[in-house]
Each structure stands twice: as structure tokens, then as C-alpha cells.
Amino acid sequence: FSTQRIEKHGMTGAMAKEGSSEFDKEIAEDLAIQVMRKKLHDKWFQGRLKAKSIHLPFKEAVKWARAMGRWDSEEEWWEWIEMGEGKNPYIPSNPEKYYGERGQWRGWDYWLGVNKYAPK
């Protein structure tokens, strides 16, 4: 950072060490801006970490999972999640945990609409 500022003003390292009050003020202002940006970014990032995920209600999420028709088992679901492609942000990656914590989980067969829950 300071090297960029020195180069911008056409000063050598020796000249910068000798000091220039105008140069020092600009460096201090730039540092203050950088510190403020970092603090704002950190505050924003911490807020994102604490933010609740917004997922569809269980019934709607089940409709989505079944309509996709991509999975016949829990293992296939996890393979798809690991690929990270095409994931719906409104569907939890771990529906068993998310909906289980809410007392709504009815099992992978129900979630995927397979075996006894398969359409006839």
C-alpha cells in the first residue's frame, strides 16, 4: 500500500522517510479509509453469518424435490449437493436436518417421492 502511494507521488523510499506533512496526511487518510472499509466488510460478513436462511415451507420444498425427479436415493441427493451445480437457494442442502429441527421431516423416500411414495 505505502509503496503505491510513494510511487504515485514520485518519491523514493529515502524521500518518504524524510517525511512530508502533506504526504503523511494523505497516507493517514488512505489508511483510515482502508481501516473503515475493512471494519464495514467485517461487520457485513458477520451479519451474513448470523442471518437466517430463508427456505421454502416443507410442503413446497417436497413438491420441488419431487418435481425435479433427479434423485432416487439420499446418496444421489448428497452427490448432487457436493457438485454444487443448480442448487436452489430456497431448498436446504440438508433437508433432513433443517426440517427435522422443525418436526416436519418424514424421511428421504417421502422427500424424493420414491418407493412407497412414488407416483402411480
PDB file of C-alpha atoms in Angstrom:
ATOM      1  CA  PHE A   1       0.000   0.000   0.000  1.00  0.00           C
ATOM      2  CA  SER A   2       2.540   2.632   1.072  1.00  0.00           C
ATOM      3  CA  THR A   3       4.782   1.732  -1.858  1.00  0.00           C
ATOM      4  CA  GLN A   4       1.887   2.536  -4.204  1.00  0.00           C
ATOM      5  CA  ARG A   5       1.386   5.904  -2.519  1.00  0.00           C
ATOM      6  CA  ILE A   6       5.118   6.695  -2.716  1.00  0.00           C
ATOM      7  CA  GLU A   7       5.216   5.755  -6.393  1.00  0.00           C
ATOM      8  CA  LYS A   8       2.120   7.861  -7.052  1.00  0.00           C
ATOM      9  CA  HIS A   9       3.870  10.920  -5.676  1.00  0.00           C
ATOM     10  CA  GLY A  10       7.124  10.101  -7.410  1.00  0.00           C
ATOM     11  CA  MET A  11       9.024   9.875  -4.136  1.00  0.00           C
ATOM     12  CA  THR A  12      11.815   7.494  -3.370  1.00  0.00           C
ATOM     13  CA  GLY A  13      11.936   5.486  -0.173  1.00  0.00           C
ATOM     14  CA  ALA A  14      14.555   7.859   1.268  1.00  0.00           C
ATOM     15  CA  MET A  15      12.429  10.900   0.494  1.00  0.00           C
ATOM     16  CA  ALA A  16       9.384   9.277   2.100  1.00  0.00           C
ATOM     17  CA  LYS A  17      11.379   8.569   5.259  1.00  0.00           C
ATOM     18  CA  GLU A  18      12.425  12.192   5.478  1.00  0.00           C
ATOM     19  CA  GLY A  19       8.704  12.923   5.606  1.00  0.00           C
ATOM     20  CA  SER A  20       6.348  15.389   4.163  1.00  0.00           C
ATOM     21  CA  SER A  21       3.410  16.586   6.202  1.00  0.00           C
ATOM     22  CA  GLU A  22       1.173  16.616   3.100  1.00  0.00           C
ATOM     23  CA  PHE A  23       2.360  13.136   2.197  1.00  0.00           C
ATOM     24  CA  ASP A  24       1.851  11.931   5.795  1.00  0.00           C
ATOM     25  CA  LYS A  25      -1.693  13.339   5.844  1.00  0.00           C
ATOM     26  CA  GLU A  26      -2.582  11.560   2.612  1.00  0.00           C
ATOM     27  CA  ILE A  27      -1.140   8.298   3.907  1.00  0.00           C
ATOM     28  CA  ALA A  28      -3.090   8.693   7.157  1.00  0.00           C
ATOM     29  CA  GLU A  29      -6.306   9.432   5.244  1.00  0.00           C
ATOM     30  CA  ASP A  30      -5.797   6.426   2.975  1.00  0.00           C
ATOM     31  CA  LEU A  31      -5.100   4.186   5.963  1.00  0.00           C
ATOM     32  CA  ALA A  32      -8.206   5.474   7.743  1.00  0.00           C
ATOM     33  CA  ILE A  33     -10.282   4.698   4.651  1.00  0.00           C
ATOM     34  CA  GLN A  34      -8.786   1.222   4.383  1.00  0.00           C
ATOM     35  CA  VAL A  35      -9.467   0.530   8.062  1.00  0.00           C
ATOM     36  CA  MET A  36     -13.066   1.754   7.739  1.00  0.00           C
ATOM     37  CA  ARG A  37     -13.631  -0.406   4.646  1.00  0.00           C
ATOM     38  CA  LYS A  38     -12.256  -3.444   6.465  1.00  0.00           C
ATOM     39  CA  LYS A  39     -14.454  -2.795   9.513  1.00  0.00           C
ATOM     40  CA  LEU A  40     -17.546  -2.348   7.336  1.00  0.00           C
ATOM     41  CA  HIS A  41     -16.781  -5.518   5.377  1.00  0.00           C
ATOM     42  CA  ASP A  42     -16.217  -7.498   8.588  1.00  0.00           C
ATOM     43  CA  LYS A  43     -19.477  -6.197  10.065  1.00  0.00           C
ATOM     44  CA  TRP A  44     -21.371  -7.094   6.880  1.00  0.00           C
ATOM     45  CA  PHE A  45     -19.776 -10.548   6.747  1.00  0.00           C
ATOM     46  CA  GLN A  46     -20.596 -11.280  10.396  1.00  0.00           C
ATOM     47  CA  GLY A  47     -24.185 -10.276   9.710  1.00  0.00           C
ATOM     48  CA  ARG A  48     -24.337 -12.701   6.806  1.00  0.00           C
ATOM     49  CA  LEU A  49     -23.011 -15.494   9.009  1.00  0.00           C
ATOM     50  CA  LYS A  50     -25.737 -14.828  11.576  1.00  0.00           C
ATOM     51  CA  ALA A  51     -28.533 -14.359   9.036  1.00  0.00           C
ATOM     52  CA  LYS A  52     -31.232 -16.977   8.999  1.00  0.00           C
ATOM     53  CA  SER A  53     -31.579 -18.913   5.782  1.00  0.00           C
ATOM     54  CA  ILE A  54     -34.863 -18.442   4.003  1.00  0.00           C
ATOM     55  CA  HIS A  55     -36.136 -21.812   2.874  1.00  0.00           C
ATOM     56  CA  LEU A  56     -39.445 -22.897   1.454  1.00  0.00           C
ATOM     57  CA  PRO A  57     -42.002 -24.441   3.773  1.00  0.00           C
ATOM     58  CA  PHE A  58     -41.660 -28.227   3.942  1.00  0.00           C
ATOM     59  CA  LYS A  59     -44.667 -28.995   1.750  1.00  0.00           C
ATOM     60  CA  GLU A  60     -43.450 -26.682  -1.030  1.00  0.00           C
ATOM     61  CA  ALA A  61     -39.873 -27.954  -0.782  1.00  0.00           C
ATOM     62  CA  VAL A  62     -41.101 -31.550  -1.133  1.00  0.00           C
ATOM     63  CA  LYS A  63     -43.024 -30.548  -4.275  1.00  0.00           C
ATOM     64  CA  TRP A  64     -39.855 -29.018  -5.694  1.00  0.00           C
ATOM     65  CA  ALA A  65     -37.664 -32.042  -4.883  1.00  0.00           C
ATOM     66  CA  ARG A  66     -40.159 -34.446  -6.403  1.00  0.00           C
ATOM     67  CA  ALA A  67     -40.741 -32.270  -9.481  1.00  0.00           C
ATOM     68  CA  MET A  68     -37.008 -32.240 -10.182  1.00  0.00           C
ATOM     69  CA  GLY A  69     -37.074 -36.043 -10.445  1.00  0.00           C
ATOM     70  CA  ARG A  70     -33.272 -36.224 -10.291  1.00  0.00           C
ATOM     71  CA  TRP A  71     -32.762 -38.410  -7.240  1.00  0.00           C
ATOM     72  CA  ASP A  72     -33.762 -41.927  -6.286  1.00  0.00           C
ATOM     73  CA  SER A  73     -31.869 -42.039  -3.006  1.00  0.00           C
ATOM     74  CA  GLU A  74     -30.286 -39.994  -0.244  1.00  0.00           C
ATOM     75  CA  GLU A  75     -26.867 -40.878  -1.682  1.00  0.00           C
ATOM     76  CA  GLU A  76     -27.781 -39.363  -5.055  1.00  0.00           C
ATOM     77  CA  TRP A  77     -29.001 -36.218  -3.293  1.00  0.00           C
ATOM     78  CA  TRP A  78     -25.670 -35.818  -1.477  1.00  0.00           C
ATOM     79  CA  GLU A  79     -23.681 -36.408  -4.677  1.00  0.00           C
ATOM     80  CA  TRP A  80     -25.694 -33.628  -6.325  1.00  0.00           C
ATOM     81  CA  ILE A  81     -25.152 -31.275  -3.350  1.00  0.00           C
ATOM     82  CA  GLU A  82     -21.394 -31.942  -3.459  1.00  0.00           C
ATOM     83  CA  MET A  83     -21.318 -30.990  -7.152  1.00  0.00           C
ATOM     84  CA  GLY A  84     -22.826 -27.626  -6.161  1.00  0.00           C
ATOM     85  CA  GLU A  85     -24.490 -27.096  -9.509  1.00  0.00           C
ATOM     86  CA  GLY A  86     -28.066 -25.968  -9.909  1.00  0.00           C
ATOM     87  CA  LYS A  87     -28.786 -25.793  -6.190  1.00  0.00           C
ATOM     88  CA  ASN A  88     -31.908 -23.869  -5.309  1.00  0.00           C
ATOM     89  CA  PRO A  89     -31.131 -21.295  -2.588  1.00  0.00           C
ATOM     90  CA  TYR A  90     -34.610 -21.804  -1.118  1.00  0.00           C
ATOM     91  CA  ILE A  91     -34.049 -25.521  -0.525  1.00  0.00           C
ATOM     92  CA  PRO A  92     -31.762 -26.545   2.354  1.00  0.00           C
ATOM     93  CA  SER A  93     -28.739 -28.643   1.433  1.00  0.00           C
ATOM     94  CA  ASN A  94     -29.530 -30.861   4.400  1.00  0.00           C
ATOM     95  CA  PRO A  95     -33.326 -31.076   4.382  1.00  0.00           C
ATOM     96  CA  GLU A  96     -33.308 -33.863   6.971  1.00  0.00           C
ATOM     97  CA  LYS A  97     -31.602 -31.592   9.499  1.00  0.00           C
ATOM     98  CA  TYR A  98     -33.441 -28.375   8.592  1.00  0.00           C
ATOM     99  CA  TYR A  99     -36.962 -29.788   8.509  1.00  0.00           C
ATOM    100  CA  GLY A 100     -36.161 -32.324  11.233  1.00  0.00           C
ATOM    101  CA  GLU A 101     -35.385 -29.483  13.652  1.00  0.00           C
ATOM    102  CA  ARG A 102     -38.863 -28.168  12.873  1.00  0.00           C
ATOM    103  CA  GLY A 103     -40.542 -31.540  13.438  1.00  0.00           C
ATOM    104  CA  GLN A 104     -41.536 -31.889   9.774  1.00  0.00           C
ATOM    105  CA  TRP A 105     -39.105 -34.418   8.297  1.00  0.00           C
ATOM    106  CA  ARG A 106     -40.766 -37.598   7.038  1.00  0.00           C
ATOM    107  CA  GLY A 107     -37.781 -39.433   5.555  1.00  0.00           C
ATOM    108  CA  TRP A 108     -35.813 -39.498   2.329  1.00  0.00           C
ATOM    109  CA  ASP A 109     -38.311 -41.647   0.448  1.00  0.00           C
ATOM    110  CA  TYR A 110     -41.031 -39.113   1.220  1.00  0.00           C
ATOM    111  CA  TRP A 111     -38.756 -36.177   0.337  1.00  0.00           C
ATOM    112  CA  LEU A 112     -37.778 -37.655  -3.014  1.00  0.00           C
ATOM    113  CA  GLY A 113     -41.136 -39.280  -3.791  1.00  0.00           C
ATOM    114  CA  VAL A 114     -39.658 -42.742  -4.246  1.00  0.00           C
ATOM    115  CA  ASN A 115     -40.568 -46.296  -3.222  1.00  0.00           C
ATOM    116  CA  LYS A 116     -43.942 -46.278  -1.442  1.00  0.00           C
ATOM    117  CA  TYR A 117     -44.314 -42.539  -2.153  1.00  0.00           C
ATOM    118  CA  ALA A 118     -43.629 -42.862  -5.885  1.00  0.00           C
ATOM    119  CA  PRO A 119     -46.460 -41.638  -8.126  1.00  0.00           C
ATOM    120  CA  LYS A 120     -48.511 -44.494  -9.542  1.00  0.00           C
TER     121      LYS A 120
END
